[in-house]
Coordinates of C-alpha atoms in Angstrom, one line a residue:
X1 CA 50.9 -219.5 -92.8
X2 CA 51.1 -220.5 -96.7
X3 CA 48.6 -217.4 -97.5
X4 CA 51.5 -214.7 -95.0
X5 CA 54.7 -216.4 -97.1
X6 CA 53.0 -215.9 -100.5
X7 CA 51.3 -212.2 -99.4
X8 CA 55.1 -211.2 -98.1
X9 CA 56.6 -212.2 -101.5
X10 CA 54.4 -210.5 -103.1
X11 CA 54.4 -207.0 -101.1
X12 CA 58.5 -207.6 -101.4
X13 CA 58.0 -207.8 -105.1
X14 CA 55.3 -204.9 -105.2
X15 CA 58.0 -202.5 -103.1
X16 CA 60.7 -203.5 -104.9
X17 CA 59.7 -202.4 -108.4
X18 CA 57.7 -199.6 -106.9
X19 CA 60.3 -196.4 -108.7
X20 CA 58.1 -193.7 -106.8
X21 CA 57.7 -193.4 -102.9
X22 CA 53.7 -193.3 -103.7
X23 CA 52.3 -193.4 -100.0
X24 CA 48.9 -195.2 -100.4
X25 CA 50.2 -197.4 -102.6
X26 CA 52.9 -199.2 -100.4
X27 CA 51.2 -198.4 -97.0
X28 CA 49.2 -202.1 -97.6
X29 CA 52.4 -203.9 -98.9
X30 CA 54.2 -202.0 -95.8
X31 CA 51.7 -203.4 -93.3
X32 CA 52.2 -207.3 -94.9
X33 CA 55.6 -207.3 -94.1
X34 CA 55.3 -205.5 -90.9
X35 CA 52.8 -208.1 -89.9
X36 CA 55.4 -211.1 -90.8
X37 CA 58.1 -210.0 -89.3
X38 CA 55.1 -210.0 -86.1
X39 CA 54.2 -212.9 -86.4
X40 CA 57.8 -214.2 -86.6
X41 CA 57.8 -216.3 -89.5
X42 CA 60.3 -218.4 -90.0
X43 CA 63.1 -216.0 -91.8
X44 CA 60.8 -212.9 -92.8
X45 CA 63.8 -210.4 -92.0
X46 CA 66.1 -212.3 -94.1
X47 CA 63.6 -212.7 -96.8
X48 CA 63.3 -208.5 -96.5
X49 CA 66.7 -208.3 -96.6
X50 CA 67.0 -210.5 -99.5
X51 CA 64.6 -209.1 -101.7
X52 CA 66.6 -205.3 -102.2
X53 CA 63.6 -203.5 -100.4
X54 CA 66.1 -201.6 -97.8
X55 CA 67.3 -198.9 -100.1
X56 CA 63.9 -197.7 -100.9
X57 CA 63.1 -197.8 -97.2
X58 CA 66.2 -196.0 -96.2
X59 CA 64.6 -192.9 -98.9
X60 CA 61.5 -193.1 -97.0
X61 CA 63.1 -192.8 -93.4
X62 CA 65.4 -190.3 -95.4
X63 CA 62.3 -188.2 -96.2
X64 CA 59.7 -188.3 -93.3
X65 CA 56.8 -188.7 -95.0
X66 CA 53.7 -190.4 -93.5
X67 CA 55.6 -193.9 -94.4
X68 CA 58.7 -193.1 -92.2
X69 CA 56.8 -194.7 -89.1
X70 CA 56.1 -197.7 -90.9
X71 CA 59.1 -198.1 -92.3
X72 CA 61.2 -197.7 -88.9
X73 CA 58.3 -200.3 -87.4
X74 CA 59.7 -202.5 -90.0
X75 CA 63.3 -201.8 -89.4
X76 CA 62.6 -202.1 -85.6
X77 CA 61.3 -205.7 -86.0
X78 CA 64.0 -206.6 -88.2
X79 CA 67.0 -205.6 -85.5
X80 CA 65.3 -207.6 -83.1
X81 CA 65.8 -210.3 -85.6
X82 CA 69.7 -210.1 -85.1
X83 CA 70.4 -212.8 -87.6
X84 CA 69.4 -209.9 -90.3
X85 CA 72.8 -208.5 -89.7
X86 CA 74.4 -211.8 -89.9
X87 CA 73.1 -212.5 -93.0
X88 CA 75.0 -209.3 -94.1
X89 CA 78.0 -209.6 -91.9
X90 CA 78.5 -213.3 -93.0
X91 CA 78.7 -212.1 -96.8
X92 CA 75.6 -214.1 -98.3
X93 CA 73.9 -210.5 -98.6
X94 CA 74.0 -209.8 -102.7
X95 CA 77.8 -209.9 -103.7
X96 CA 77.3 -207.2 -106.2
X97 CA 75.3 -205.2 -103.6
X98 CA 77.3 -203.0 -101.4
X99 CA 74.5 -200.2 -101.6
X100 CA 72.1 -202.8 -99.9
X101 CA 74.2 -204.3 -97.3
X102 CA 75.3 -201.1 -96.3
X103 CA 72.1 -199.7 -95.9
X104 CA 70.9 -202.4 -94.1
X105 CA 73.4 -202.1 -91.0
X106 CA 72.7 -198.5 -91.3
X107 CA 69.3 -198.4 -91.6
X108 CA 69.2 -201.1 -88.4
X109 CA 71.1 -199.0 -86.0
X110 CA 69.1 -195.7 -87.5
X111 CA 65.6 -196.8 -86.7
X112 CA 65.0 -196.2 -83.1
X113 CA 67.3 -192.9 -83.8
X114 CA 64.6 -192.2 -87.0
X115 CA 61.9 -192.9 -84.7
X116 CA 63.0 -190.4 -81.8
X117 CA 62.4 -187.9 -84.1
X118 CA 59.1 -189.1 -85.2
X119 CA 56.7 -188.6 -82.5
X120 CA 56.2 -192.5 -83.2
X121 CA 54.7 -192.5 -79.8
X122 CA 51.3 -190.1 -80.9
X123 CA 51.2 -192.9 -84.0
X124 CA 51.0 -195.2 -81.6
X125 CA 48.5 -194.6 -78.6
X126 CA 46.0 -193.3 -81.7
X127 CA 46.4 -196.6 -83.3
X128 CA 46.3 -198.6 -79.7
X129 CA 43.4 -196.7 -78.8
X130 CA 41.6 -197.5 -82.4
X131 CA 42.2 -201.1 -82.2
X132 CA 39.3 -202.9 -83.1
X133 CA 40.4 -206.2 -81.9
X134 CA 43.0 -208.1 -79.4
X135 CA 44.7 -209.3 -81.7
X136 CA 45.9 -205.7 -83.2
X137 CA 46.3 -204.5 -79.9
X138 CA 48.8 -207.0 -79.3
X139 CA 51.2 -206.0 -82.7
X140 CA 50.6 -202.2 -81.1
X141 CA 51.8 -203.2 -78.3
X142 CA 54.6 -205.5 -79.2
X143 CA 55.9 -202.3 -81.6
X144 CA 55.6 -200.3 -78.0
X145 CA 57.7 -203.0 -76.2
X146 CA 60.3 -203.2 -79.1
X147 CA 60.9 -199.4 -79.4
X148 CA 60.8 -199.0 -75.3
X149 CA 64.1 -200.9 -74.6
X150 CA 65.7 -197.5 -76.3
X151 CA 66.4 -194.9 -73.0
X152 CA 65.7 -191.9 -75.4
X153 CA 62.2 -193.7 -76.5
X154 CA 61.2 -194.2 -72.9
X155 CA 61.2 -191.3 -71.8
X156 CA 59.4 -190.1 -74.9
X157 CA 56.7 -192.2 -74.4
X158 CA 56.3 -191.2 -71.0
X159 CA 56.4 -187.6 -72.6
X160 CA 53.6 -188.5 -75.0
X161 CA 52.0 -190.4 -72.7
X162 CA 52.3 -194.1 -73.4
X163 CA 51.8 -194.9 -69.7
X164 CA 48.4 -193.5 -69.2
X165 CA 47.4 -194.8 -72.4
X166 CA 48.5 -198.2 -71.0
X167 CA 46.7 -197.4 -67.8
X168 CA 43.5 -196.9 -69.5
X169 CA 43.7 -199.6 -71.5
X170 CA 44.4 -202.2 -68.6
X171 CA 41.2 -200.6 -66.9
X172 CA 38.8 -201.1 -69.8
X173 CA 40.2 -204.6 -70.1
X174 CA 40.3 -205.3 -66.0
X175 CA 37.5 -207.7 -64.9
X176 CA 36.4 -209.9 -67.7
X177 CA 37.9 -213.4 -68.3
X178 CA 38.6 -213.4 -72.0
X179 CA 41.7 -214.8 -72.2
X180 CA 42.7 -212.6 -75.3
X181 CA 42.7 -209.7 -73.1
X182 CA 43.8 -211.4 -70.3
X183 CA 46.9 -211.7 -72.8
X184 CA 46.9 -207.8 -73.4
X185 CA 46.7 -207.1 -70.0
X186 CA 50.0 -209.0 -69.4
X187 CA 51.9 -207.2 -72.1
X188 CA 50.8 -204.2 -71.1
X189 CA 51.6 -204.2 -67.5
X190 CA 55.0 -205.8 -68.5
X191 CA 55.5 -202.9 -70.7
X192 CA 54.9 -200.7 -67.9
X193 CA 57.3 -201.9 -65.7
X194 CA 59.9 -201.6 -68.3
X195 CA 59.1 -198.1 -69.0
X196 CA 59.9 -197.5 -65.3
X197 CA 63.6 -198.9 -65.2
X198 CA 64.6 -195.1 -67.2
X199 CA 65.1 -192.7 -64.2
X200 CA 63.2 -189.6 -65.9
X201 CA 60.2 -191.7 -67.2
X202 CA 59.7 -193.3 -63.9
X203 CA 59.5 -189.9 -62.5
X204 CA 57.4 -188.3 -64.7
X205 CA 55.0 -191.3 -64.2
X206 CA 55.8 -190.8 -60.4
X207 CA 54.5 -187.2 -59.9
X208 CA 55.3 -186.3 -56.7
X209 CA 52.4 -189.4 -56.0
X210 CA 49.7 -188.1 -57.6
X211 CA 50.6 -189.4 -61.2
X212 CA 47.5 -190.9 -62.4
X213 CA 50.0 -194.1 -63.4
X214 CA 51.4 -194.1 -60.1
X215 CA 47.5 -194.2 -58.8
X216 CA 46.5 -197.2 -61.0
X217 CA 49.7 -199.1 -60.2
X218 CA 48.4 -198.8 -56.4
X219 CA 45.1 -200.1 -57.9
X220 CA 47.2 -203.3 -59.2
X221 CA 48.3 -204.4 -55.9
X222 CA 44.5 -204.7 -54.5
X223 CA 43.6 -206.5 -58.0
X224 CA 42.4 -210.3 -58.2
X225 CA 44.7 -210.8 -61.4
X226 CA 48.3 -212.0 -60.6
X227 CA 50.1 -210.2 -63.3
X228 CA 48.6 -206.9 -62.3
X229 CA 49.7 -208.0 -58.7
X230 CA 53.1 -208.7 -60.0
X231 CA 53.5 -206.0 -62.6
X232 CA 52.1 -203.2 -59.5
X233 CA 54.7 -204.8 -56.9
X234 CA 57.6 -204.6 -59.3
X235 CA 56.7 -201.1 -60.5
X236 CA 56.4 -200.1 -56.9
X237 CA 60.1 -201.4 -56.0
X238 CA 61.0 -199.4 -59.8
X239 CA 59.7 -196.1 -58.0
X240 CA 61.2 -197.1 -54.7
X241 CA 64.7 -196.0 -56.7
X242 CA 65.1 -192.9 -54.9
X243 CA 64.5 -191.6 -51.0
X244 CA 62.4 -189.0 -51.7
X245 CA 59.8 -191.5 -53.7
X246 CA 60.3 -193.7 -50.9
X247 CA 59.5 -191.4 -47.9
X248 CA 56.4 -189.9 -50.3
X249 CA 55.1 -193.5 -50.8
X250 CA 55.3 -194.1 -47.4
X251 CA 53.3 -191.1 -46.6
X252 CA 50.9 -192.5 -48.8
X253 CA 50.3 -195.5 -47.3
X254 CA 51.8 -197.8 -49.5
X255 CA 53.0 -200.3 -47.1
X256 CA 50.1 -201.7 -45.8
X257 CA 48.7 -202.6 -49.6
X258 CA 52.3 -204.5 -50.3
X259 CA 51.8 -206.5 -46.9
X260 CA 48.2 -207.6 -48.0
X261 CA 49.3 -208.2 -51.0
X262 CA 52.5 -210.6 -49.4
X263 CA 49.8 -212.3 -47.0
X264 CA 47.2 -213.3 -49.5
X265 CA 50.4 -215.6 -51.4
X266 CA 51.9 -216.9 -48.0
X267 CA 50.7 -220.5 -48.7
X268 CA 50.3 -222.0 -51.7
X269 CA 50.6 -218.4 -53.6
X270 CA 52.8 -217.2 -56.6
X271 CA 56.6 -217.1 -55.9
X272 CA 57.0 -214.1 -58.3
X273 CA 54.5 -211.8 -56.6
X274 CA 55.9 -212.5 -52.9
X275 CA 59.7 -211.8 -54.8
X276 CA 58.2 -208.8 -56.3
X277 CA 56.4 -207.6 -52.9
X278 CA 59.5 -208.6 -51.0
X279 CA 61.3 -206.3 -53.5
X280 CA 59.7 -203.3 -53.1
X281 CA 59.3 -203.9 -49.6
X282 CA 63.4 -203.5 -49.5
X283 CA 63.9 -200.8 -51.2
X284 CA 61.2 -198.8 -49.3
X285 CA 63.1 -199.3 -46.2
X286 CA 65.9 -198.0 -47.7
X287 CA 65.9 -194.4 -46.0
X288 CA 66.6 -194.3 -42.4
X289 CA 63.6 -192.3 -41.4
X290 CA 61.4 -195.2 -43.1
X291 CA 63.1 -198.1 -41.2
X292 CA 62.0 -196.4 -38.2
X293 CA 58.4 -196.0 -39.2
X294 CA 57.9 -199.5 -40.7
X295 CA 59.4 -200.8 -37.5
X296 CA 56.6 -198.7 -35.3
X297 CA 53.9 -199.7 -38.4
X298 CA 54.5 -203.3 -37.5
X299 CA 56.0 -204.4 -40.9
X300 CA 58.3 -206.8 -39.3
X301 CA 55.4 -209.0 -37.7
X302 CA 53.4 -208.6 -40.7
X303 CA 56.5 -210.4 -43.5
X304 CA 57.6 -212.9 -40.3
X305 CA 54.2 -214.6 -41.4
X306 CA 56.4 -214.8 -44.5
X307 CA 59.0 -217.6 -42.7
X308 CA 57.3 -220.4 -43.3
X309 CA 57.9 -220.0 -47.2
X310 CA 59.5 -223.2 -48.6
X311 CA 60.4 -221.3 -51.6
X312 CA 63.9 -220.5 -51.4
X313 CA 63.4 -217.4 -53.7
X314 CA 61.0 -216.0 -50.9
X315 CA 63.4 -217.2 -48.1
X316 CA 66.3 -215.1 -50.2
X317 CA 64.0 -211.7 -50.6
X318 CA 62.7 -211.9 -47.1
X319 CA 66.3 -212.4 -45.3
X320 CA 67.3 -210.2 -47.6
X321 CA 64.3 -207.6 -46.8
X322 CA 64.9 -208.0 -43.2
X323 CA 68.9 -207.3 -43.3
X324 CA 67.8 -203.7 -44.9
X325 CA 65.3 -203.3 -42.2
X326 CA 68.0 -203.4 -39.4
X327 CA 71.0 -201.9 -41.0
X328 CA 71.9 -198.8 -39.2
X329 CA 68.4 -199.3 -37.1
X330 CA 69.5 -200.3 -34.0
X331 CA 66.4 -200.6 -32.3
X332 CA 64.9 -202.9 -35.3
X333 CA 67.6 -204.9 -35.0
X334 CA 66.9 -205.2 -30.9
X335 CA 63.5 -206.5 -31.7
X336 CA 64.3 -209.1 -34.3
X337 CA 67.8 -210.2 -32.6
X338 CA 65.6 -211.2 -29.2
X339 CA 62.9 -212.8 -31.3
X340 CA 63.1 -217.2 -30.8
X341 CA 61.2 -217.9 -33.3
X342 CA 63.2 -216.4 -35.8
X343 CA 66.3 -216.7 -34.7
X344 CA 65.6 -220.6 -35.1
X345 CA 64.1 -219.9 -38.7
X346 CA 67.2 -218.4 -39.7
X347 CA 69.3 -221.2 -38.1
X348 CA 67.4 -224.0 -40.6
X349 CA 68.1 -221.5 -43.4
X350 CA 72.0 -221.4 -42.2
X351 CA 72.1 -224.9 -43.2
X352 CA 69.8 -224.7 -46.2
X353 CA 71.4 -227.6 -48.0
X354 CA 70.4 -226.5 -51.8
X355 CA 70.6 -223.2 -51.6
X356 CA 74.0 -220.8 -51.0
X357 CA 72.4 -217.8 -51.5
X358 CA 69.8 -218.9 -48.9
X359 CA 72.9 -219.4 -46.4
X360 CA 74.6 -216.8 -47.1
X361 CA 71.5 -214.6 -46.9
X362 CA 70.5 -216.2 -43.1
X363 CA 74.1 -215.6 -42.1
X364 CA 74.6 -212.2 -43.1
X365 CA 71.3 -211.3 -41.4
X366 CA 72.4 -212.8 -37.8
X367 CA 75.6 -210.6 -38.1
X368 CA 73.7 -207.4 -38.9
X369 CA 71.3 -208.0 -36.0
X370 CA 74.6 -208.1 -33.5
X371 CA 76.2 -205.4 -35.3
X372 CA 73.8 -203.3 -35.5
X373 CA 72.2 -203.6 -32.5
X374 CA 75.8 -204.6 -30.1
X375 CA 73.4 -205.6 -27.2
X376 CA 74.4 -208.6 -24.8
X377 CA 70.6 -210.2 -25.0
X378 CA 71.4 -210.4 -28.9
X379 CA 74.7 -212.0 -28.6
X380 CA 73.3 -214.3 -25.7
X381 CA 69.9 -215.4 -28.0
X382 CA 72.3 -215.7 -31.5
X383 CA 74.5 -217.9 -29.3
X384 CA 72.4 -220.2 -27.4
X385 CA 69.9 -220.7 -30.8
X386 CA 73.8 -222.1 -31.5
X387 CA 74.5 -219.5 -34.1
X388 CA 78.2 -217.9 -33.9
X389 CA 79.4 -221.6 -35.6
X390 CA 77.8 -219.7 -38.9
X391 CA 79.6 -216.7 -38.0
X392 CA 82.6 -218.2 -37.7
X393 CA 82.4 -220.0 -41.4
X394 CA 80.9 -216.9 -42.4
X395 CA 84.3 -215.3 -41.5
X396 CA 86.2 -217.6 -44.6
X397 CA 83.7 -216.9 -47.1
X398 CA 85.0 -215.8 -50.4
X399 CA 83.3 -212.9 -50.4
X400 CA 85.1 -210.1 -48.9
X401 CA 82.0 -208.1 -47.6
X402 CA 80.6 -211.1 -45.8
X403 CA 84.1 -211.9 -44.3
X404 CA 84.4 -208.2 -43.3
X405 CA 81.0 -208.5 -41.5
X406 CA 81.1 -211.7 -39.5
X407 CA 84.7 -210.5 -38.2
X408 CA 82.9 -207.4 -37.2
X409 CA 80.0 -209.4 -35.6
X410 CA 82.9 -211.4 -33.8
X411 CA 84.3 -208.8 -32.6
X412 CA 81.7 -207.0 -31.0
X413 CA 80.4 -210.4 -29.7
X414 CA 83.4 -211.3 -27.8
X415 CA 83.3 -207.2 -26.2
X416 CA 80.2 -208.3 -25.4
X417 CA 80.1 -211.7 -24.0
X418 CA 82.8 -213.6 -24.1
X419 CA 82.0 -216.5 -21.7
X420 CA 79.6 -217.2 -24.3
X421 CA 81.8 -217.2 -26.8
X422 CA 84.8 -219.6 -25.3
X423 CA 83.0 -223.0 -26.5
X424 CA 81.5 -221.8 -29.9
X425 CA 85.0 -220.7 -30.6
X426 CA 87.2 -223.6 -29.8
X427 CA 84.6 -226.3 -31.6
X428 CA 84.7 -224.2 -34.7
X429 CA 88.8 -223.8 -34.7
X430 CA 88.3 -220.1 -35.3
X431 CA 91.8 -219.3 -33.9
X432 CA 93.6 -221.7 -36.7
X433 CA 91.3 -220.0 -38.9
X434 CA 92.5 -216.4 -38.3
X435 CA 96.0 -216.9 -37.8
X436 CA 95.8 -218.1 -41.3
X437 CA 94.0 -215.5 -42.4
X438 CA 96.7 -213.0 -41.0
X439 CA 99.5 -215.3 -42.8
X440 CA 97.3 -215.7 -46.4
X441 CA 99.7 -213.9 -48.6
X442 CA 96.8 -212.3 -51.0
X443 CA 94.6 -212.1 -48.4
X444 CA 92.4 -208.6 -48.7
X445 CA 94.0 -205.4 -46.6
X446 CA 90.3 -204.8 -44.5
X447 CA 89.9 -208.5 -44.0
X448 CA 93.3 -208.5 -41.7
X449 CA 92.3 -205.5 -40.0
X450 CA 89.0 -207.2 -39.1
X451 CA 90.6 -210.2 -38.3
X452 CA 93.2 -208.0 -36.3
X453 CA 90.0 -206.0 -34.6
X454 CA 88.4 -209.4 -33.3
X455 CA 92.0 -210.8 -31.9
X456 CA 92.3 -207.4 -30.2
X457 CA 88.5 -207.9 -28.6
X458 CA 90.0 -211.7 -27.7
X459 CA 93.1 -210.2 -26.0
X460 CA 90.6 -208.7 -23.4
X461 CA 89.9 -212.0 -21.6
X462 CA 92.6 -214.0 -20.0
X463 CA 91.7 -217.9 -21.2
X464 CA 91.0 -216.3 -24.7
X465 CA 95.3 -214.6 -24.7
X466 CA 96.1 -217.9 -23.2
X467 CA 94.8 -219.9 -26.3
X468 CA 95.9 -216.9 -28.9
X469 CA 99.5 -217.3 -27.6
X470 CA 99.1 -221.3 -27.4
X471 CA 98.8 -221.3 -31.2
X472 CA 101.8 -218.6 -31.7
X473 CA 99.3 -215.6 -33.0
X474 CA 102.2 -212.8 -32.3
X475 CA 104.4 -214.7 -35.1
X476 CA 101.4 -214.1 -37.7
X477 CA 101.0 -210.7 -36.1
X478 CA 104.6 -209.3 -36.3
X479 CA 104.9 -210.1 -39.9
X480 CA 102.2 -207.7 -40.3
X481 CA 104.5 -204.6 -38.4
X482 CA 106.2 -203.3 -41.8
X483 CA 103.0 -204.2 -43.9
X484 CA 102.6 -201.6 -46.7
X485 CA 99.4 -200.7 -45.3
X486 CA 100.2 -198.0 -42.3
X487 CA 96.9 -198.9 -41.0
X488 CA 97.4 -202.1 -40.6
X489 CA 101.0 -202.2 -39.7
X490 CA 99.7 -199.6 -36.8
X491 CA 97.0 -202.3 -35.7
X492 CA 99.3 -205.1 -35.7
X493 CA 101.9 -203.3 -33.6
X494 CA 99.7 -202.3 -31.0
X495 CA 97.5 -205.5 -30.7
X496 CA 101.1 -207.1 -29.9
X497 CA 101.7 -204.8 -26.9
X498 CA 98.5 -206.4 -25.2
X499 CA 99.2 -209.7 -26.1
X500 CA 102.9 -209.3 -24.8
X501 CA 101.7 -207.9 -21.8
X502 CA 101.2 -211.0 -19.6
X503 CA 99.0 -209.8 -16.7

């Protein structure tokens, strides 16, 4: 590490007295200090900073010669070293160097721009593809990784094909056990996956299906190597972005690979794949056509094998997976809302002690299967595995959605069934719990009219309007006649003819 500090002062010294651009001779002082800055040494981009080198780099991006992609490599590295701009913006850049500081910050925020223009990407896959070792590859690659979190640069490099390069590269590597390109096979599928997250360089890569990427990502998922598993599921759920990917894929048969993929990690297998798979499984089932085919394709057996995770980031993505396979599929939501076994599942995960986003996960899930599917077998299974207490705390959750939704579940439950609704109601004080609700004075507009949709849906049975009145409800209700919201003022209004109506 001695021999890098004393070769980067040196190649700072060479560049800094060099008076001529002359390309061969600063290409090898170019490629020490790119290779510092890689191998982050302690203070390399302040030491670059330091030494008066930017000017002359700024001429060289200035004149696109064969150095410019160098020099932007160099400049890349150094912005990803943010303390470089400190060291300016803190004033212990040279006092009587404006010319330098100044062209530093430029020249900082100019290099992606620079390298746009540069077809750095063709530089690049030649050199990636010339490597003669791993450890090369991996400064390639790292460059590739730096320059990709630019939006323009991705989609140039899925122009100039970065991604296939990548592909091809993770296939001649694929099999062996050296952990050296183990390493590159890691970086690379990473990179991919970040390369997918721009909208027009995932679908480029995408083609229609038959993009030679989107082929060896499908490869991934049947891999032995974890990170290709991982790095193919999350690029899957990264072309999953749109409906018409999602209904091609399915054509293609993804599913069945991702629920192969999910089985093998069950027990004892890698959290981050199952996330991953769990993922892409979600955003699949996205499009209403595809719910109904992964219902008849048997994808809900397949993941239940998935509810004996003990992982709560599985138990999150699967509750999570399942509430998108039953929104707005009433029939999906039939099948899982009659199933014992989960029901019971869900119930434990109500409770998870740990873990809110686990609750609040199981809980939104047991109001989408009532509300989606409004069947009384539903209600009757939800309530006897002793599940509408959730609901009910579910309904004073800070979260506006989830209160909106457990209201909604109430209310349809109580249309349902209300004899099996009496008990659970009364133990968990839900009608203290709305009435304050109605009277909570920045309480959200749609949360009232919820709250005002299950009292009307109480009104309907004679012992339920007997409690309602018992605890004064119309006084909470007639305060909300003249609210500014016509909508709700309307609601209220009427809701308080039924309950004045004593038959």
């Amino acid at each position: 590490s001695a021999d890098i500090v004393n070769s980067l002062c040196e190649a700072l010294k060479a560049i800094s007295v060099s008076t001529e651009l002359i390309e061969e001779e600063l290409k090898p002082h170019l490629d020490t200090v790119l290779a510092a800055l890689l191998e982050k040494k302690k203070d390399a981009a302040i030491d670059v900073a330091k030494s008066g080198i930017l000017p002359i780099l700024a001429q060289a991006l200035q004149r696109k010669s064969s150095l410019s992609c160098q020099v932007a490599l160099v400049v890349a590295e150094m912005a990803r070293e943010g303390r470089t701009l400190e060291y300016y913006k803190t004033g212990n850049g040279k006092k009587n160097d404006p010319l330098c500081s100044c062209s530093a910050v430029i020249m900082i925020y100019s290099a992606r721009e620079a390298l746009a223009q540069l077809d750095v990407a063709d530089v690049l896959i030649f050199q990636l593809k010339q490597a003669p070792d791993a450890e090369r590859r991996h400064v390639i690659l790292e460059i590739l990784g730096s320059l990709g979190e630019s939006d323009t640069l991705k989609l140039q490099f899925a122009e100039s094909g970065v991604p296939e390069a990548l592909s091809e590269m993770i296939r001649s590597l694929q099999g062996g056990s050296d952990p050296h390109d183990l390493c590159s096979i890691k970086i690379a599928s990473n990179l991919m996956v970040s390369l997918l997250l721009g909208d027009e360089s995932m679908q480029k890569c995408f083609g229609e299906g038959s993009g030679l990427v989107y082929q060896d990502v499908l490869s991934w998922l049947q891999s032995s190597n974890t990170q290709l598993q991982l790095s193919g599921a999350l690029a899957i759920a990264n072309f999953a972005r749109n409906d018409s990917n999602c209904v091609k894929m399915l054509d293609l048969g993804v599913v069945p690979h991702i629920l192969t993929l999910l089985e093998q990690h069950v027990d004892e297998g890698d959290v981050s794949v199952q996330h991953a798979g769990l993922s892409a499984l979600r955003n699949l089932a996205i499009p209403a056509t595809n719910k109904v085919r992964m219902l008849e394709d048997g994808v809900t057996d397949r993941i239940k094998t998935l509810l004996r995770s003990d992982m709560p980031p599985v138990q999150f993505k699967l509750l999570g997976t399942l509430r998108m396979m039953v929104d707005g599929h009433e029939e999906a939501a039939l099948v899982l809302g009659r199933d014992a076994d989960l029901l019971d599942r869900i119930m434990e995960w109500c409770e998870a002690k740990d873990h809110a986003g686990v609750r609040g996960e199981a809980s939104r899930l047991l109001a989408a299967l009532i509300r989606h599917s409004q069947n009384s077998e539903v209600v009757r299974e939800v309530a006897r595995a002793n599940g509408i207490r959730h609901l009910v705390s579910m309904a004073s959750s800070e979260h506006v959605i989830m209160q909106n939704e457990a209201l909604v579940a109430l209310a349809i439950a109580s249309a349902i069934d209300i004899e099996s609704m009496k008990d659970p109601f009364g133990e968990a004080d839900l009608l203290p719990m709305l009435k304050k609700m109605l009277e909570d004075p920045v309480g959200a507009v749609e949360v009232k009219f919820s709250a005002l949709g299950l009292i009307c849906s109480l009104a309907n049975s004679s012992v339920m309007k007997e409690a309602l009145n018992s605890v004064n409800m119309k006084e909470s209700i007639s305060k909300l006649t003249d609210h500014s919201s016509s909508k709700l003022a309307s609601q209220a209004s009427s809701i308080l003819t039924v309950l004045g109506d004593t038959s």
